[in-house]
Coordinates of C-alpha atoms in Angstrom, one line a residue:
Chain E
X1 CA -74.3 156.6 -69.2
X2 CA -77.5 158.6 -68.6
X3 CA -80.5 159.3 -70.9
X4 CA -77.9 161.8 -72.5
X5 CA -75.5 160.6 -73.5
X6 CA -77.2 157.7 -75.0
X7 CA -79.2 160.1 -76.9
X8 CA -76.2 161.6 -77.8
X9 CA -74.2 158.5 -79.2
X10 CA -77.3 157.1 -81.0
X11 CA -77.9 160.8 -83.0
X12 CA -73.9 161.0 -83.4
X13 CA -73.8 157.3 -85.1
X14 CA -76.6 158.0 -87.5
X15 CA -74.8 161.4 -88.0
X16 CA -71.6 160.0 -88.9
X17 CA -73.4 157.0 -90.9
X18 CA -75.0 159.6 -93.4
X19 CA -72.0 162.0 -93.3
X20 CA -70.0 159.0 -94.6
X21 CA -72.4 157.8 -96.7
X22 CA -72.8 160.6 -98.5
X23 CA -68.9 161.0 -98.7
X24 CA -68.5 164.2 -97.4
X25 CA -66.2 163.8 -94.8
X26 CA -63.3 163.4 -97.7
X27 CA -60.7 166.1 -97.3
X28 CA -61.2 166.0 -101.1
X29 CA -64.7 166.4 -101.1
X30 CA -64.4 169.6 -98.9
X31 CA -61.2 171.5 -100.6
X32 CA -63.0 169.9 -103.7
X33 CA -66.5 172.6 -102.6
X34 CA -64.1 175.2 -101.9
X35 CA -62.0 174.9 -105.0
X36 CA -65.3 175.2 -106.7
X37 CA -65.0 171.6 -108.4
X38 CA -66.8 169.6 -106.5
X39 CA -70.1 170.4 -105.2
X40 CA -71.3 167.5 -103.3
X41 CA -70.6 169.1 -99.7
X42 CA -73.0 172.2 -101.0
X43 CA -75.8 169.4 -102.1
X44 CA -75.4 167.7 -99.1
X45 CA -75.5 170.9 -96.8
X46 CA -78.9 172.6 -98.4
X47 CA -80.6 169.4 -98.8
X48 CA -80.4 168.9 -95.0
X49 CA -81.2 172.4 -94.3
X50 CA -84.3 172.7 -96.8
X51 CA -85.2 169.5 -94.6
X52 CA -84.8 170.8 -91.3
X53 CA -86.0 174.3 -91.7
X54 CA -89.2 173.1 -92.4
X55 CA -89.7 170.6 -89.7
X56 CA -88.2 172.7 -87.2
X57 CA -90.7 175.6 -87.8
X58 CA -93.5 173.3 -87.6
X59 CA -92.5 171.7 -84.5
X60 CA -91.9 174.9 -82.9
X61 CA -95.3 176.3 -84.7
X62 CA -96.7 173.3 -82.2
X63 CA -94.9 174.7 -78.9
X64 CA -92.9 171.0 -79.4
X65 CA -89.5 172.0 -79.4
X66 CA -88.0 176.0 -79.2
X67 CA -85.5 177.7 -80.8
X68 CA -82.0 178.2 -80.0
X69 CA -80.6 181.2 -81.7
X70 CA -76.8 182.1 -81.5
X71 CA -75.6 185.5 -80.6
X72 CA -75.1 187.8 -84.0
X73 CA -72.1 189.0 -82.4
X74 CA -70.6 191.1 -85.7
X75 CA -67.2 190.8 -84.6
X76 CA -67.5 187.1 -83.3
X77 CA -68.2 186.6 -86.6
X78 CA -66.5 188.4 -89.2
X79 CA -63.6 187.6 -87.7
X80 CA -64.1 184.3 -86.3
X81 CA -65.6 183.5 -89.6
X82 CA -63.2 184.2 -91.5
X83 CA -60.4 182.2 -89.2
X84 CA -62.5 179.1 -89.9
X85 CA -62.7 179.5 -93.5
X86 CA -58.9 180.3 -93.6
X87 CA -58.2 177.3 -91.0
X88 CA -60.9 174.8 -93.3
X89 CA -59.3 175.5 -96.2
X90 CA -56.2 174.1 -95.3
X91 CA -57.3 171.7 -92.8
X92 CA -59.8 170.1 -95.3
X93 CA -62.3 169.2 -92.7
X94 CA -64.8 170.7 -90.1
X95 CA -64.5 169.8 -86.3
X96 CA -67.3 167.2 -87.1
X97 CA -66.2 165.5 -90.1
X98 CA -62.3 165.4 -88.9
X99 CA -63.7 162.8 -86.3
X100 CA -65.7 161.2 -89.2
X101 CA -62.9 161.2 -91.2
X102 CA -60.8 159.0 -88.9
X103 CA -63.6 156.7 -88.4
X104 CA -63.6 156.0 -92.1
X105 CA -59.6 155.2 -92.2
X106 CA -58.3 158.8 -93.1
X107 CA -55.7 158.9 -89.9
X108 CA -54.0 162.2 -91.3
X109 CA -57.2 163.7 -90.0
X110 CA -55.7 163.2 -86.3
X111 CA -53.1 165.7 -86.8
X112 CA -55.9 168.3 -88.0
X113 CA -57.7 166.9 -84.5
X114 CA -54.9 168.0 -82.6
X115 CA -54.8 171.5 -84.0
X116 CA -58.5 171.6 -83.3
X117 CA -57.8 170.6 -79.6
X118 CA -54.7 173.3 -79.1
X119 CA -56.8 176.2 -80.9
X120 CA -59.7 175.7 -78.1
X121 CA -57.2 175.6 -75.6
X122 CA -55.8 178.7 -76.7
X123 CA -59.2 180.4 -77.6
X124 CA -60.1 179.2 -73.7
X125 CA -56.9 181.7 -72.7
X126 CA -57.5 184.4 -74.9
X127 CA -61.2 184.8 -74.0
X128 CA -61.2 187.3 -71.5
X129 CA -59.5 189.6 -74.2
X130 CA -61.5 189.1 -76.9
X131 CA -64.6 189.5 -74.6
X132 CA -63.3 192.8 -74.1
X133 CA -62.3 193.5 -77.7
X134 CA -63.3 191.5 -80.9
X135 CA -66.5 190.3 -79.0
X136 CA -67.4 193.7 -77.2
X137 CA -68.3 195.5 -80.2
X138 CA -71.6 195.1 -81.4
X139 CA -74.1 192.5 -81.0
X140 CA -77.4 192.4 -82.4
X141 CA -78.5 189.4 -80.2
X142 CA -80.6 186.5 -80.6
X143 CA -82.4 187.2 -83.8
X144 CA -83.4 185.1 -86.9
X145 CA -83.7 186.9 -90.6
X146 CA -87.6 186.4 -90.3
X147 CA -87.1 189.2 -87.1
X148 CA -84.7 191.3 -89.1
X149 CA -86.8 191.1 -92.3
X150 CA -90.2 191.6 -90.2
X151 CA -92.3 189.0 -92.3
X152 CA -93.0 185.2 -91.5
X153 CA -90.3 182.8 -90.9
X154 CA -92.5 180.5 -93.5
X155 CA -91.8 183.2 -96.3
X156 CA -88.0 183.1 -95.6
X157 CA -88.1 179.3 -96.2
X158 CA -90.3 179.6 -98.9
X159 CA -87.5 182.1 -100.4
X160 CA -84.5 179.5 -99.0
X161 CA -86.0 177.0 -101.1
X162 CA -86.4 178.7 -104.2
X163 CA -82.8 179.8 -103.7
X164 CA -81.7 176.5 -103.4
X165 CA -83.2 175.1 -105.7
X166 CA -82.1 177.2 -108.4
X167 CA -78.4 176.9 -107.5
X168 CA -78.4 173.1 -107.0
X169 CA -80.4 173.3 -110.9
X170 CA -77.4 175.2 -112.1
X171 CA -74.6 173.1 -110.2
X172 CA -76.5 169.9 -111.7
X173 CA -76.3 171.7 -114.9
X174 CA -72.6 172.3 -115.0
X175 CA -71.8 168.9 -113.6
X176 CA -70.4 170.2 -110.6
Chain O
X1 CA -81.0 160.9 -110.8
X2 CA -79.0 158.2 -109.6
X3 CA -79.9 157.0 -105.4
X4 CA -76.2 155.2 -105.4
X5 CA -72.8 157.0 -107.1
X6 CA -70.2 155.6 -108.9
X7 CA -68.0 155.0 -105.2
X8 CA -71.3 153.1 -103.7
X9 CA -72.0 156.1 -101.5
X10 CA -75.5 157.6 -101.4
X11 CA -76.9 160.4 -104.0
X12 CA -75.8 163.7 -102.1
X13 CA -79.5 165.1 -101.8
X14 CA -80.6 161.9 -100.6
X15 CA -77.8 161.7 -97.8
X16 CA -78.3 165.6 -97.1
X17 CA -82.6 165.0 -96.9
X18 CA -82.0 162.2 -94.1
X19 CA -79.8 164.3 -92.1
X20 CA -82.4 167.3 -92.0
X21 CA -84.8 164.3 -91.1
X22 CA -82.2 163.7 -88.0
X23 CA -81.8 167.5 -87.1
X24 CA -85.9 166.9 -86.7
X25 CA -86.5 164.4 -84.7
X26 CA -83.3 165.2 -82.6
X27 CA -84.2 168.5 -81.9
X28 CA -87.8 166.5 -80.9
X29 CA -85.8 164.3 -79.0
X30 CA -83.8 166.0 -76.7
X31 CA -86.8 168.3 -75.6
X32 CA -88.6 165.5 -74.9
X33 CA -86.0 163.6 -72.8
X34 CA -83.8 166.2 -71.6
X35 CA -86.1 169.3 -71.1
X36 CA -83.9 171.5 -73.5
X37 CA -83.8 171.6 -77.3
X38 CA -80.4 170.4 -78.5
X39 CA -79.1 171.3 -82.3
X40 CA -76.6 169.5 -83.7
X41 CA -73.0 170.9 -83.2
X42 CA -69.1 170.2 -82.4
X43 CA -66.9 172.8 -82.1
X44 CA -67.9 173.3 -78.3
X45 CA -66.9 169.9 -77.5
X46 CA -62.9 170.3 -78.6
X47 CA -63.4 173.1 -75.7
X48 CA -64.8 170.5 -73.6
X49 CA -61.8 167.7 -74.4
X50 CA -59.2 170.4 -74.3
X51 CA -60.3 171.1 -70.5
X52 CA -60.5 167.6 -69.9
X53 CA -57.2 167.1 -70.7
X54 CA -55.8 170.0 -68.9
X55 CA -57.7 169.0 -65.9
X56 CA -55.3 166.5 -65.5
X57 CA -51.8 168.3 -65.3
X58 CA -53.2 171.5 -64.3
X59 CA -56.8 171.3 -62.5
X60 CA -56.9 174.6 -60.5
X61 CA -56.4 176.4 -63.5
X62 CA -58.8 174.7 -65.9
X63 CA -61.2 175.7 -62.8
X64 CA -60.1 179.2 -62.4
X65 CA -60.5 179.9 -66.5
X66 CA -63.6 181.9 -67.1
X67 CA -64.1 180.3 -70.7
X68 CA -63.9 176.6 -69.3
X69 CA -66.1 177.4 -66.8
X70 CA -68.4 179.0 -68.9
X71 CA -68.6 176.1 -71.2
X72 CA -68.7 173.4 -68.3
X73 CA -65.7 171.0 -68.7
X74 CA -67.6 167.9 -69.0
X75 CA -68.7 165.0 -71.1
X76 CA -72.3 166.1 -72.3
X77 CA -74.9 165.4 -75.1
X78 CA -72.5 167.1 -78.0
X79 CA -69.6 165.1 -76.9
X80 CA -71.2 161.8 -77.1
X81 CA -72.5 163.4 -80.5
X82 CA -68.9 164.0 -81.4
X83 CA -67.8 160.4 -80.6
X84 CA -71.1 158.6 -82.7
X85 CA -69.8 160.6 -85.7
X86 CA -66.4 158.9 -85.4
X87 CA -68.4 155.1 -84.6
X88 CA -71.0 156.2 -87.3
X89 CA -68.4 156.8 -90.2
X90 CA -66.3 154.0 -88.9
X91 CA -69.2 151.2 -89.1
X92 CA -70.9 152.9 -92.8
X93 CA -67.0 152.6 -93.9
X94 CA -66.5 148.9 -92.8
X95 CA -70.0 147.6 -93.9
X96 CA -69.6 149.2 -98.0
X97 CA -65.5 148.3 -97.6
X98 CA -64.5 152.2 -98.1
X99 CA -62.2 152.6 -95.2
X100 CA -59.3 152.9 -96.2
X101 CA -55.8 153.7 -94.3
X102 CA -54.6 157.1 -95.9
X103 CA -51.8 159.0 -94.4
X104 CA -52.0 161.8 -97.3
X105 CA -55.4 162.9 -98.7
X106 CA -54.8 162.5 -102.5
X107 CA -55.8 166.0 -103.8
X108 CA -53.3 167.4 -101.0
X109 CA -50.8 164.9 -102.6
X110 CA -51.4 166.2 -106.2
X111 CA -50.4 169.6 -104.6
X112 CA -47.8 169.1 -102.3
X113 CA -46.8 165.5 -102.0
X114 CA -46.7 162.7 -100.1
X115 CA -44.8 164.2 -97.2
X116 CA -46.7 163.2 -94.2
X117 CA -44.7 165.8 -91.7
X118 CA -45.9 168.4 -94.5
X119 CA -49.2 167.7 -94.4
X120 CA -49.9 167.1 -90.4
X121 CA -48.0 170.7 -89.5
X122 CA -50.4 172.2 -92.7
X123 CA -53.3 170.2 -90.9
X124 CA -52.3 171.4 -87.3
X125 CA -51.8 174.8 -88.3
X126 CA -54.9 174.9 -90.0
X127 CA -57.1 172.6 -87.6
X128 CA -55.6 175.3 -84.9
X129 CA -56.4 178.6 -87.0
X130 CA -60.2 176.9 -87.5
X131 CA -61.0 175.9 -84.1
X132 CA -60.0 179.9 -82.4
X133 CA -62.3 181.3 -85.5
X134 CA -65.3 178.7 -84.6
X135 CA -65.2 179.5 -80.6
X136 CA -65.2 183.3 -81.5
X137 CA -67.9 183.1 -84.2
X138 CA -69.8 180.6 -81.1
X139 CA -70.0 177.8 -83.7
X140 CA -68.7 175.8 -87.1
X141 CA -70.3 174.5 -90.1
X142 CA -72.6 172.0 -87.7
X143 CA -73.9 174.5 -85.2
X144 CA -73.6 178.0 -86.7
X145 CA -74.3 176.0 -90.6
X146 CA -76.5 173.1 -90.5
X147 CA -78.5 174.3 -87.2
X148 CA -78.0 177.8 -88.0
X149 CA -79.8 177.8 -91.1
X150 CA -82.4 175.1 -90.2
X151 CA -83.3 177.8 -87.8
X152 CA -83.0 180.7 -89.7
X153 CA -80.4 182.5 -87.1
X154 CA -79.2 185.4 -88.6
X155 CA -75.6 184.5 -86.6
X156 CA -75.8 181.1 -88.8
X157 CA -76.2 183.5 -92.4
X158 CA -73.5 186.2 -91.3
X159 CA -70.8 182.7 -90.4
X160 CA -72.0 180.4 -93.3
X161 CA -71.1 183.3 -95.9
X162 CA -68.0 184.0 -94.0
X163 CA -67.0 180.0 -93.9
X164 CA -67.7 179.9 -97.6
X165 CA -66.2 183.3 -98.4
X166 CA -63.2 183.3 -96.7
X167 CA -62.9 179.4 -97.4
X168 CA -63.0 180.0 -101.4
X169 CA -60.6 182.7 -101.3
X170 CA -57.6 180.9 -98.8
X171 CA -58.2 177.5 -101.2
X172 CA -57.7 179.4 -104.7
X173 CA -54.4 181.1 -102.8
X174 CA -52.9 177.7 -101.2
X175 CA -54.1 175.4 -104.1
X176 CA -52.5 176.3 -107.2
X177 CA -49.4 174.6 -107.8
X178 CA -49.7 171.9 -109.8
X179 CA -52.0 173.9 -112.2

């Protein structure tokens, strides 16, 4: 094991520590956020990205670390996107927290694995079609909303948190 | 606000806060050490095991597949990732005595029951459907959510909405049995 994958394993076992600590690698907790009942996942999720938004853009404000934006490939992902919500929903976990999952007992989680395992082998044959296809039909590139927007990233998370904020008020609110 | 729930796991926000702490310093971390900023992820490693396991009935063609090559069939940062989640969850479960054995998640059970072959060919099925949507949108709720956002990608707001959007809508069709 190199520097690597030691880095790796360390980040991944404090990642699956808080994932399970904060019980949201439950398939109940995540059918729970999408049945609307249960919004622990959504807490979970913006808290971490209010978090990270801000110490990302400082640290790449200091030339520390750069960014590493995905393709907006439209049709990579409307459709794609819309698979994996269709897929999640019935799975009841994300490729992350399936392996989370198991770790914390909930072995039903290997068959969802499995899937997961077969639907990148089959993605890995279907590629060259879809590069030509769903892929091929309009990508904007590697752009974050600050570019699209034309103002200062700091503004968009300045808007993200007030956002945020105000939905996680009103989930607290409702009891969700 | 409560810092420990009802189950003995942590307050949500707090749990959330730490891992946006992690993103952080990881994303400090691997630039530091390995030259290259690394976001947190997963999906691209179920590429990575699929090819590995192919590699060992068929290798020529795991090496002749433009996707597999493209993606480098190999055990990298993100797999190791992968594999702490699983050690991660499995120590946090042992140490506050929440593992527990389950062959049927309950909610599914309330549903559908507590047939097992129902609920691993719902779980394959699904698991399979999610993984071809997260390689075509180039990431799941970990790299195109969580490091999306953090980043402000406009790839990670376009797949998030979609996750959610789509995800609501399939769970208020599938889910409605018992009600």
């Amino acid at each position: 094991m190199g520097t690597e994958h030691i880095l790796g394993l360390v980040t991944g076992v404090i990642f699956g520590f808080l994932l399970q600590k904060g019980r949201v690698l439950r398939f109940d907790k995540q059918v729970g956020a999408l049945l609307l009942k249960d919004m622990t996942i959504f807490k979970f999720m913006l808290s971490a990205i209010m978090v990270g938004m801000v110490g990302i853009y400082a640290l790449q404000g200091m030339g520390a670390i750069s960014l590493s934006h995905k393709s907006a490939n439209l049709g990579g992902l409307l459709l794609g996107g819309a698979l994996f919500g269709a897929g999640w929903a019935i799975m009841g976990f994300c490729p992350g927290t399936s392996l989370g999952a198991i770790g914390e007992g909930r072995w039903h989680a290997v068959f969802a694995l499995l899937g997961m395992l077969v639907g990148a082998a089959i993605f890995a044959e279907l590629y060259p079609v879809m590069k030509s296809t769903v892929l091929a039909w309009k990508d904007f590139g590697r752009l974050s909303l600050a570019d699209v927007l034309g103002i200062s990233p700091w503004a968009v998370i300045a808007a993200f948190w007030v956002v945020s904020i105000g939905m996680l008020a009103w989930f607290e609110k409702k009891g969700l | 606000m409560r810092l420990v729930t009802s189950d003995g796991g942590w307050n949500p926000y707090l749990g959330g806060a730490l891992v946006g702490l992690l993103a952080i310093a990881s994303a400090y971390a691997t630039t530091k050490w390995l030259g290259k900023t690394a976001y947190l992820g997963a999906s691209t490693t179920f590429v990575r095991a699929a090819g590995l396991a192919e590699k060992t009935i068929a290798a020529e063609h795991v090496s002749a597949n433009e996707y597999f090559t493209k993606e480098k069939v190999r055990v990298d940062w993100q797999f190791m990732l992968v594999i702490g989640i699983f050690l991660g969850a499995l120590a946090a479960s042992l140490l506050d005595r929440s593992f527990k054995l389950e062959a049927v998640p309950p909610l599914w059970e309330q549903y559908f029951g507590p047939s097992i072959a129902k609920r691993a060919v719902a779980a394959f099925l699904g698991g399979a459907v999610a993984m071809l949507g997260a390689r075509l949108a180039d990431g799941c709720t970990s790299g195109n959510g969580l490091s999306g956002l953090m980043q402000l990608s406009l790839s990670g707001f376009v797949a998030l909405a979609m996750f959610f959007g789509v995800g609501v809508a399939t769970a208020k069709l599938v889910y409605r049995r018992a009600e």
